[in-house]
Amino acid sequence: MTHKKPEASNIVIFGGNGDLAWRKLIPAFFNLYINDFMPSKFAIYGIHHQALDEDEYRKHLLEGINTFSRSGKATKEEWKKFSQHVFFFQGDFTQEDTYTRLGKTLEANDKKWKERASRLFYYSVAPRFIEPISIALSSHGLASVEGKDRIVVEKPFGNDLASAKELNKLLTKHFKESQIYRIDHYLGKETVQNMMAFRFANYVFEPLWNNRFIDHIQISVAEQVSVSGRGGYYDQSGALRDMIQNHLMQIMCVVAMECPGKYEAEAIRDARVKVVQEIRSFKKKDVFKNVVRGQYTAGKINGVSQKGYRQEEKVAKDSNTETFVAARLYIDNERWQGVPFFLRTGKCLPKQSSVIVIQFRESPHKLFQKETVPNRLIISIQPEQEISLLFESKIPGVEMKLKPVEMDFTYKESYTEAVPEAYEALLLDVLEGDATLFMRADQVEAAWAKVMPILDAWKSTSDDLLSYKAGTWGPEKANELIQQQGFDWTFLPQPLQPAKPPRKPRKAKAAVAG
């Protein structure tokens, strides 16, 4: 659970001159370096097909660090030391010569360092390049040492269940499953990681973490941004594939999982996989009762005009791709039977926010029932990074009047330590060979199996695709979905509401088809 300095490492980024490397990967490695988490001996190679002057390449990377690093602009001394470990490597991903030269470079480092260094191969590339890179790395023996050589694959992990299986088959043909790190940056976020500590290190909450005490759970990832320049990719993906199948289901797993027998990667990943497997599968007729999809039209966000999705660059003028999804899911096991999980995500919403809401059942005591609102535990992943507990308290005075108040924990106020970016935590784990926060093949396929009935149902009709104005919280039907059972979406930030009579309590098991 604590980090030690990683062993000597060769780090190879396929797509080393791309946007992800510029915005996320190199700034993350730089922050690990200045905080003394990088190996004493390491080299980073950014592979790109076009020729670039190495000094110009390094200058470009420095601009990325100065723009996107959480630590701010790099000092001259920090950059001078770090940049000595960073190299440009020209190479076509599909040409054998690239891998021959790369192998000689890595072997030269091993000889210089007098040890066989670990090798991290990061696939920051379009999905079509995964196969030629994997075949070449395997045939040239560049990732042949199971305990030292690691392959990092960015999402999307396929486009449906069939393609996900094909991708897993391809990767496991050339590498051991233990070498493959499928990266979902949401699992690297500090607040998501803190969920395990919150649940399993604080016994006060664990006895309440079940269907006897919890009414429902909301997981919302709201994005204020539009698809912008990603229209070409997004129009082939959509919110269900891009967000629900991976990010939101991963958060759901952390919230709902059983306590692993021990703190080790496979035990934790087993617990997460089991949650996905126990999510109730949809029949076609149930999809339209439990899932709402929408697409943004022209509107305003914070007073700034935003064009509609179909007017975005590289988006089809008659596109039926969803930019918003709200879904009601159930986990059919002893702990969660009957508790609805509401997942919601969308683009061009009023606020950038990722929030988990645990709403507890109404108090069985009748003494104050007309004056109270349900207790809520709110975990804000971003941007607030806080945990709040909503409970009732007496207002000072001679009368017995109640008011909901909040007990808050915030990272900003509680810790002096800076919160690392998600990619910092994940890349350090790869360097150390810790797969805890990464998706295994069976979890990827299990998640796709749960969303395929939704995708198949949507193929049969577009009548359920609703529109919503940019700058609003999605289609009105998304509100109806949660209000059917007497609940409301929780929005942050929001003022605490005055006491009001409780809604009619729901039945022990929700009367929803499926």
Coordinates of C-alpha atoms in Angstrom, one line a residue:
M1 CA 0.0 0.0 0.0
T2 CA 3.0 2.3 0.2
H3 CA 5.3 3.1 -2.7
K4 CA 8.9 2.3 -3.0
K5 CA 11.2 3.7 -5.7
P6 CA 10.5 1.7 -8.9
E7 CA 13.3 -0.3 -10.6
A8 CA 15.1 1.0 -13.7
S9 CA 12.6 1.5 -16.5
N10 CA 12.4 2.1 -20.2
I11 CA 9.2 4.0 -21.0
V12 CA 8.0 3.9 -24.6
I13 CA 5.0 6.0 -25.7
F14 CA 3.6 5.1 -29.1
G15 CA 2.0 8.4 -30.1
G16 CA 4.5 10.3 -28.1
N17 CA 3.8 13.6 -30.0
G18 CA 0.0 13.2 -29.6
D19 CA -2.4 15.2 -27.5
L20 CA -2.6 12.7 -24.6
A21 CA 1.1 12.5 -24.2
W22 CA 1.3 16.3 -24.3
R23 CA -1.6 17.1 -21.9
K24 CA -1.5 14.1 -19.5
L25 CA 1.4 11.6 -19.8
I26 CA 4.5 13.8 -19.8
P27 CA 3.1 16.2 -17.2
A28 CA 2.3 13.1 -15.0
F29 CA 5.8 11.6 -15.4
F30 CA 7.3 15.1 -14.7
N31 CA 5.3 15.4 -11.5
L32 CA 6.4 11.9 -10.4
Y33 CA 10.0 12.9 -11.1
I34 CA 10.0 16.2 -9.1
N35 CA 8.3 14.4 -6.2
D36 CA 11.0 11.6 -6.3
F37 CA 8.8 8.8 -7.4
M38 CA 10.5 8.0 -10.7
P39 CA 13.2 5.3 -10.9
S40 CA 16.8 6.5 -10.4
K41 CA 17.5 5.1 -13.9
F42 CA 14.8 5.7 -16.6
A43 CA 14.4 6.9 -20.1
I44 CA 11.2 8.0 -21.9
Y45 CA 10.9 7.6 -25.7
G46 CA 8.2 9.3 -27.6
I47 CA 7.6 7.5 -30.9
H48 CA 6.1 9.5 -33.8
H49 CA 6.2 8.7 -37.6
Q50 CA 7.3 12.2 -38.7
A51 CA 10.8 13.5 -38.2
L52 CA 11.2 16.0 -35.4
D53 CA 14.2 17.8 -34.0
E54 CA 14.8 16.5 -30.5
D55 CA 15.2 20.0 -29.0
E56 CA 12.0 21.1 -30.6
Y57 CA 10.2 18.0 -29.3
R58 CA 11.4 18.7 -25.8
K59 CA 10.4 22.3 -26.1
H60 CA 6.9 21.2 -27.1
L61 CA 6.7 18.9 -24.1
L62 CA 7.8 21.7 -21.8
E63 CA 4.9 23.8 -23.1
G64 CA 2.5 21.0 -22.2
I65 CA 3.9 20.7 -18.7
N66 CA 3.8 24.5 -18.2
T67 CA 0.2 24.5 -19.4
F68 CA -1.3 21.4 -17.8
S69 CA 0.8 20.3 -14.9
R70 CA -0.8 20.6 -11.5
S71 CA 2.5 21.8 -10.1
G72 CA 2.6 24.8 -12.4
K73 CA 5.5 25.9 -14.6
A74 CA 8.6 23.9 -14.4
T75 CA 11.7 25.6 -13.0
K76 CA 14.8 25.6 -15.3
E77 CA 16.6 23.3 -13.0
E78 CA 13.8 20.8 -12.8
W79 CA 13.2 20.7 -16.5
K80 CA 17.0 20.5 -17.3
K81 CA 17.3 17.3 -15.1
F82 CA 14.0 15.7 -16.3
S83 CA 14.5 16.5 -20.0
Q84 CA 17.8 14.5 -20.0
H85 CA 15.7 11.4 -19.6
V86 CA 13.3 12.3 -22.5
F87 CA 14.0 11.4 -26.2
F88 CA 12.3 11.6 -29.5
F89 CA 12.2 8.4 -31.6
Q90 CA 11.1 8.5 -35.2
G91 CA 9.3 5.4 -36.3
D92 CA 6.4 4.1 -38.3
F93 CA 4.3 1.8 -36.0
T94 CA 3.8 -0.6 -39.0
Q95 CA 7.4 -1.0 -40.1
E96 CA 9.8 -3.7 -38.8
D97 CA 12.7 -1.3 -38.8
T98 CA 11.1 0.7 -36.0
Y99 CA 11.2 -2.2 -33.6
T100 CA 14.6 -3.4 -34.6
R101 CA 16.1 0.0 -33.8
L102 CA 14.0 0.3 -30.7
G103 CA 15.2 -3.1 -29.4
K104 CA 18.8 -2.0 -29.9
T105 CA 18.2 1.2 -28.0
L106 CA 16.6 -0.6 -25.0
E107 CA 19.3 -3.2 -24.9
A108 CA 21.9 -0.4 -24.9
N109 CA 20.3 1.1 -21.8
D110 CA 20.3 -2.3 -20.1
K111 CA 24.0 -2.5 -20.8
K112 CA 24.7 1.0 -19.6
W113 CA 22.6 0.5 -16.4
K114 CA 24.1 -3.0 -15.9
E115 CA 20.6 -4.5 -15.4
R116 CA 17.6 -5.7 -17.4
A117 CA 15.3 -2.7 -16.9
S118 CA 11.5 -3.0 -16.9
R119 CA 9.7 -1.9 -20.0
L120 CA 6.5 0.1 -20.2
F121 CA 4.9 0.3 -23.6
Y122 CA 2.1 2.9 -23.7
Y123 CA -0.4 2.6 -26.6
S124 CA -1.4 6.3 -27.0
V125 CA -2.7 5.5 -30.4
A126 CA -5.8 5.0 -32.5
P127 CA -7.4 1.5 -32.0
R128 CA -6.3 0.4 -35.5
F129 CA -2.6 0.5 -34.5
I130 CA -3.0 -1.8 -31.5
E131 CA -2.7 -5.0 -33.6
P132 CA 0.5 -4.1 -35.6
I133 CA 2.2 -2.7 -32.5
S134 CA 1.4 -5.8 -30.4
I135 CA 2.5 -8.2 -33.2
A136 CA 5.7 -6.4 -33.7
L137 CA 6.6 -6.1 -29.9
S138 CA 5.9 -9.8 -29.6
S139 CA 7.8 -11.0 -32.7
H140 CA 10.8 -8.9 -31.8
G141 CA 10.8 -10.1 -28.2
L142 CA 10.6 -6.6 -26.8
A143 CA 8.1 -7.4 -24.1
S144 CA 9.0 -11.0 -23.3
V145 CA 9.7 -10.8 -19.6
E146 CA 6.4 -11.3 -17.8
G147 CA 7.4 -9.7 -14.4
K148 CA 9.1 -6.7 -16.0
D149 CA 7.4 -5.8 -19.3
R150 CA 4.0 -4.1 -19.3
I151 CA 1.5 -3.0 -22.0
V152 CA -0.7 0.0 -21.2
V153 CA -3.9 0.2 -23.4
E154 CA -6.1 3.3 -23.4
K155 CA -9.9 3.0 -23.9
P156 CA -12.0 2.3 -25.9
F157 CA -11.6 -1.4 -25.1
G158 CA -13.6 -2.4 -28.2
N159 CA -16.8 -0.9 -29.6
D160 CA -19.1 -3.7 -28.5
L161 CA -18.9 -7.1 -26.9
A162 CA -17.6 -8.9 -30.0
S163 CA -14.8 -6.3 -30.7
A164 CA -13.8 -6.3 -27.0
K165 CA -13.4 -10.1 -27.1
E166 CA -11.3 -9.8 -30.3
L167 CA -9.1 -7.2 -28.7
N168 CA -8.6 -9.3 -25.5
K169 CA -7.9 -12.3 -27.7
L170 CA -5.3 -10.3 -29.7
L171 CA -3.6 -9.0 -26.6
T172 CA -3.5 -12.3 -24.7
K173 CA -2.1 -14.0 -27.8
H174 CA 1.0 -11.9 -27.6
F175 CA 1.3 -11.1 -23.9
K176 CA 0.3 -12.6 -20.5
E177 CA -2.8 -11.1 -19.0
S178 CA -0.7 -10.0 -16.0
Q179 CA 1.3 -7.8 -18.4
I180 CA -1.8 -5.9 -19.8
Y181 CA -2.9 -2.7 -18.1
R182 CA -6.2 -1.4 -19.4
I183 CA -6.3 2.1 -18.1
D184 CA -9.4 3.9 -17.0
H185 CA -8.3 7.2 -15.5
Y186 CA -11.4 7.5 -13.3
L187 CA -10.1 4.7 -11.1
G188 CA -7.0 6.8 -10.5
K189 CA -8.9 9.8 -9.2
E190 CA -8.1 10.4 -5.5
T191 CA -11.7 10.5 -4.3
V192 CA -12.6 7.2 -6.1
Q193 CA -9.6 5.5 -4.5
N194 CA -10.7 7.0 -1.2
M195 CA -14.0 5.1 -1.4
M196 CA -12.3 1.9 -0.4
A197 CA -10.7 3.5 2.6
F198 CA -13.9 5.2 3.5
R199 CA -16.0 2.0 3.4
F200 CA -13.6 -0.6 4.7
A201 CA -11.5 1.4 7.2
N202 CA -14.5 3.1 8.9
Y203 CA -16.8 0.5 10.4
V204 CA -19.4 3.1 11.3
F205 CA -20.7 3.1 7.7
E206 CA -20.3 -0.6 6.6
P207 CA -23.2 -2.0 8.7
L208 CA -25.5 0.6 6.9
W209 CA -24.1 -0.2 3.4
N210 CA -27.0 -2.4 2.2
N211 CA -30.6 -2.5 1.1
R212 CA -31.9 -2.3 4.7
F213 CA -30.7 1.2 5.2
I214 CA -30.0 2.7 1.7
D215 CA -32.9 3.9 -0.4
H216 CA -31.1 4.5 -3.7
I217 CA -27.7 5.5 -5.1
Q218 CA -26.9 8.2 -7.8
I219 CA -23.7 8.4 -9.8
S220 CA -23.5 11.5 -12.0
V221 CA -20.7 12.6 -14.3
A222 CA -21.8 15.9 -15.8
E223 CA -19.6 17.5 -18.5
Q224 CA -19.9 21.1 -19.4
V225 CA -17.9 20.7 -22.6
S226 CA -19.3 19.8 -26.0
V227 CA -17.8 17.2 -28.3
S228 CA -15.8 20.0 -29.8
G229 CA -13.0 18.6 -32.1
R230 CA -13.8 15.0 -31.2
G231 CA -16.9 14.8 -33.3
G232 CA -15.4 12.1 -35.6
Y233 CA -14.7 9.8 -32.7
Y234 CA -17.7 10.6 -30.6
D235 CA -20.3 10.1 -33.4
Q236 CA -19.1 6.5 -33.6
S237 CA -19.2 6.1 -29.9
G238 CA -21.8 8.1 -27.9
A239 CA -22.3 8.6 -24.2
L240 CA -23.2 5.0 -23.4
R241 CA -20.0 3.6 -24.8
D242 CA -17.8 6.6 -23.9
M243 CA -18.8 7.0 -20.3
I244 CA -21.3 4.5 -18.9
Q245 CA -19.7 1.2 -20.0
N246 CA -16.4 2.1 -18.4
H247 CA -16.2 5.2 -16.2
L248 CA -19.6 5.1 -14.4
M249 CA -19.7 1.3 -14.1
Q250 CA -16.2 1.4 -12.6
I251 CA -17.4 3.9 -10.0
M252 CA -20.4 1.7 -9.4
C253 CA -18.2 -1.3 -8.7
V254 CA -16.1 0.6 -6.1
V255 CA -19.3 1.8 -4.4
A256 CA -21.1 -1.7 -4.4
M257 CA -18.2 -4.2 -4.1
E258 CA -17.8 -6.6 -1.2
C259 CA -14.8 -6.2 1.0
P260 CA -11.9 -8.2 -0.6
G261 CA -10.2 -10.8 1.5
K262 CA -6.9 -8.9 1.4
Y263 CA -5.4 -5.7 -0.2
E264 CA -4.0 -7.1 -3.4
A265 CA -4.7 -6.6 -7.0
E266 CA -6.5 -9.8 -7.9
A267 CA -8.7 -9.9 -4.8
I268 CA -9.8 -6.3 -5.4
R269 CA -10.4 -6.9 -9.2
D270 CA -12.3 -10.1 -8.4
A271 CA -14.6 -8.1 -6.2
R272 CA -15.2 -5.5 -8.9
V273 CA -15.9 -8.1 -11.6
K274 CA -18.5 -9.8 -9.4
V275 CA -20.5 -6.5 -9.1
V276 CA -20.7 -6.2 -12.9
Q277 CA -21.7 -9.8 -13.3
E278 CA -24.5 -9.3 -10.8
I279 CA -26.0 -6.2 -12.5
R280 CA -29.5 -7.2 -13.8
S281 CA -29.5 -7.7 -17.5
F282 CA -32.1 -5.8 -19.6
K283 CA -34.7 -7.4 -21.9
K284 CA -35.5 -5.3 -24.9
K285 CA -38.9 -4.1 -23.6
D286 CA -37.2 -3.0 -20.3
V287 CA -34.6 -0.8 -22.0
F288 CA -37.0 2.0 -22.8
K289 CA -38.5 2.0 -19.3
N290 CA -35.1 2.2 -17.6
V291 CA -32.8 4.1 -19.9
V292 CA -33.2 7.7 -21.3
R293 CA -31.0 9.0 -24.1
G294 CA -30.7 12.6 -25.4
Q295 CA -28.8 14.8 -27.8
Y296 CA -28.0 18.4 -27.2
T297 CA -29.3 21.2 -29.4
A298 CA -28.2 24.8 -29.6
G299 CA -28.3 26.7 -26.4
K300 CA -26.2 28.7 -24.0
I301 CA -23.7 27.7 -21.3
N302 CA -22.8 30.4 -18.8
G303 CA -24.1 33.0 -21.3
V304 CA -22.0 31.7 -24.2
S305 CA -23.8 30.3 -27.3
Q306 CA -23.2 26.7 -28.0
K307 CA -24.2 25.1 -31.3
G308 CA -26.2 21.8 -31.5
Y309 CA -24.5 18.4 -31.7
R310 CA -25.5 17.9 -35.3
Q311 CA -23.8 21.1 -36.2
E312 CA -20.5 20.1 -34.7
E313 CA -17.5 19.4 -36.9
K314 CA -17.3 15.8 -38.3
V315 CA -20.8 14.9 -36.9
A316 CA -23.4 13.5 -39.3
K317 CA -26.3 16.0 -40.0
D318 CA -28.8 13.2 -39.2
S319 CA -26.8 11.7 -36.4
N320 CA -28.7 9.7 -33.8
T321 CA -25.7 9.4 -31.4
E322 CA -26.6 10.2 -27.8
T323 CA -24.8 12.8 -25.9
F324 CA -26.7 12.1 -22.7
V325 CA -27.7 8.9 -20.9
A326 CA -29.6 8.3 -17.6
A327 CA -30.1 4.7 -16.6
R328 CA -31.7 2.8 -13.7
L329 CA -29.7 -0.4 -12.8
Y330 CA -30.1 -3.0 -10.2
I331 CA -27.6 -5.4 -8.6
D332 CA -29.2 -8.8 -7.9
N333 CA -27.4 -9.9 -4.8
E334 CA -28.2 -10.1 -1.1
R335 CA -26.7 -6.7 -0.2
W336 CA -28.3 -4.6 -3.0
Q337 CA -31.5 -6.4 -4.0
G338 CA -34.1 -3.8 -4.7
V339 CA -31.9 -0.7 -4.5
P340 CA -31.9 1.3 -7.7
F341 CA -28.6 2.7 -8.9
F342 CA -29.2 5.8 -11.1
L343 CA -26.3 6.5 -13.5
R344 CA -26.3 9.8 -15.5
T345 CA -23.9 11.5 -17.8
G346 CA -24.0 14.1 -20.5
K347 CA -22.3 16.8 -22.5
C348 CA -23.1 20.5 -22.6
L349 CA -24.6 20.4 -19.1
P350 CA -24.6 23.5 -16.8
K351 CA -21.7 22.3 -14.6
Q352 CA -18.7 20.1 -14.7
S353 CA -19.3 17.7 -11.8
S354 CA -18.8 14.1 -10.8
V355 CA -20.8 13.1 -7.8
I356 CA -21.9 9.9 -5.9
V357 CA -25.0 10.3 -3.8
I358 CA -25.9 7.6 -1.2
Q359 CA -29.5 8.4 0.0
F360 CA -30.5 6.6 3.1
R361 CA -34.0 5.4 4.0
E362 CA -36.5 7.5 5.9
S363 CA -36.2 7.2 9.7
P364 CA -38.7 4.6 11.1
H365 CA -39.3 6.9 14.1
K366 CA -42.5 9.0 13.8
L367 CA -41.4 11.7 16.2
F368 CA -40.1 14.2 13.6
Q369 CA -41.1 12.5 10.3
K370 CA -43.1 15.4 8.9
E371 CA -40.2 17.8 9.3
T372 CA -37.2 15.8 8.0
V373 CA -35.5 15.0 4.8
P374 CA -33.6 11.8 4.2
N375 CA -30.0 11.6 5.2
R376 CA -27.6 11.7 2.3
L377 CA -23.9 10.9 1.9
I378 CA -22.4 12.9 -1.0
I379 CA -19.0 12.1 -2.4
S380 CA -17.8 14.7 -4.9
I381 CA -15.1 13.3 -7.2
Q382 CA -14.6 16.6 -9.1
P383 CA -14.2 19.4 -9.0
E384 CA -14.9 19.8 -5.2
Q385 CA -13.2 16.7 -3.9
E386 CA -15.1 16.4 -0.7
I387 CA -17.4 14.1 1.3
S388 CA -20.5 15.5 3.0
L389 CA -23.1 13.9 5.3
L390 CA -26.5 15.6 5.4
F391 CA -28.3 15.2 8.7
E392 CA -31.0 16.9 10.7
S393 CA -30.3 19.3 13.5
K394 CA -32.4 21.5 15.8
I395 CA -32.5 25.2 15.0
P396 CA -31.4 27.2 18.1
G397 CA -34.4 28.7 19.9
V398 CA -37.2 27.9 22.2
E399 CA -39.2 25.8 19.7
M400 CA -38.3 22.3 18.4
K401 CA -37.7 23.1 14.7
L402 CA -35.3 21.0 12.6
K403 CA -33.1 22.0 9.7
P404 CA -30.8 19.8 7.5
V405 CA -27.1 20.6 7.9
E406 CA -23.9 19.2 6.5
M407 CA -20.8 17.7 8.0
D408 CA -18.0 18.2 5.5
F409 CA -14.6 16.7 4.8
T410 CA -12.6 18.4 2.0
Y411 CA -9.1 17.6 0.7
K412 CA -8.3 21.2 0.5
E413 CA -8.9 21.9 4.2
S414 CA -7.8 18.6 5.7
Y415 CA -4.5 18.0 3.9
T416 CA -1.5 20.1 3.1
E417 CA -0.3 17.5 0.5
A418 CA -1.2 18.2 -3.1
V419 CA -3.7 15.8 -4.7
P420 CA -2.0 14.0 -7.6
E421 CA -3.6 13.7 -11.0
A422 CA -5.2 10.4 -11.8
Y423 CA -2.5 9.6 -14.4
E424 CA 0.3 10.1 -11.9
A425 CA -1.2 7.4 -9.6
L426 CA -1.9 5.0 -12.5
L427 CA 1.5 5.4 -14.2
L428 CA 3.3 4.9 -10.9
D429 CA 1.3 1.7 -10.4
V430 CA 2.4 0.5 -13.8
L431 CA 6.0 1.2 -13.1
E432 CA 5.7 -0.8 -9.9
G433 CA 3.7 -3.6 -11.5
D434 CA 0.5 -3.0 -9.4
A435 CA -2.6 -3.8 -11.4
T436 CA -5.1 -3.0 -8.7
L437 CA -6.6 0.1 -10.5
F438 CA -6.7 -1.5 -13.9
M439 CA -9.4 -3.4 -15.7
R440 CA -9.0 -7.1 -16.4
A441 CA -10.3 -8.8 -19.5
D442 CA -13.2 -10.5 -17.8
Q443 CA -14.4 -7.2 -16.3
V444 CA -14.3 -5.4 -19.7
E445 CA -16.3 -8.2 -21.3
A446 CA -18.8 -8.3 -18.4
A447 CA -19.4 -4.6 -18.7
W448 CA -20.0 -4.8 -22.5
A449 CA -22.4 -7.7 -21.9
K450 CA -24.6 -5.5 -19.7
V451 CA -24.8 -2.6 -22.2
M452 CA -25.3 -4.6 -25.4
P453 CA -29.1 -5.1 -24.9
I454 CA -29.3 -1.3 -24.7
L455 CA -27.3 -0.8 -27.9
D456 CA -29.3 -3.5 -29.6
A457 CA -32.6 -1.9 -28.6
W458 CA -31.5 1.5 -29.8
K459 CA -30.7 0.1 -33.2
S460 CA -34.4 -0.8 -33.7
T461 CA -35.7 2.7 -33.3
S462 CA -34.6 6.3 -32.8
D463 CA -38.0 7.5 -31.5
D464 CA -36.7 7.5 -27.9
L465 CA -33.8 9.9 -28.8
L466 CA -34.8 13.1 -27.0
S467 CA -33.3 16.6 -27.4
Y468 CA -32.2 19.0 -24.7
K469 CA -30.8 22.5 -25.0
A470 CA -27.1 23.0 -24.3
G471 CA -26.8 24.4 -20.8
T472 CA -29.7 22.4 -19.3
W473 CA -29.6 19.2 -17.3
G474 CA -30.8 16.9 -20.1
P475 CA -34.2 15.7 -21.2
E476 CA -37.1 16.1 -18.8
K477 CA -37.7 12.4 -19.1
A478 CA -34.5 11.8 -17.1
N479 CA -36.1 13.6 -14.2
E480 CA -39.2 11.5 -14.6
L481 CA -37.1 8.3 -14.5
I482 CA -35.9 9.0 -11.0
Q483 CA -39.1 10.7 -9.8
Q484 CA -41.1 7.5 -10.6
Q485 CA -39.8 6.1 -7.3
G486 CA -40.1 9.3 -5.3
F487 CA -36.5 10.6 -5.7
D488 CA -34.9 13.7 -7.3
W489 CA -31.4 14.2 -8.8
T490 CA -29.0 15.8 -6.5
F491 CA -27.2 18.7 -8.0
L492 CA -24.0 20.3 -6.7
P493 CA -23.4 22.9 -5.6
Q494 CA -26.8 23.5 -4.2
P495 CA -28.2 25.2 -1.0
L496 CA -29.7 22.9 1.5
Q497 CA -33.4 22.8 1.1
P498 CA -35.8 23.7 4.0
A499 CA -37.5 20.9 5.7
K500 CA -40.4 19.4 3.8
P501 CA -42.8 16.5 4.2
P502 CA -41.2 13.3 2.9
R503 CA -42.3 11.7 -0.3
K504 CA -44.4 8.6 -0.1
P505 CA -41.9 5.8 0.8
R506 CA -41.2 3.2 -1.8
K507 CA -41.9 -0.4 -1.5
A508 CA -39.1 -2.7 -0.3
K509 CA -38.6 -4.0 -3.9
A510 CA -39.0 -1.5 -6.7
A511 CA -41.8 -2.4 -9.1
V512 CA -39.7 -2.0 -12.2
A513 CA -39.7 -4.5 -15.1
G514 CA -36.6 -6.5 -15.7

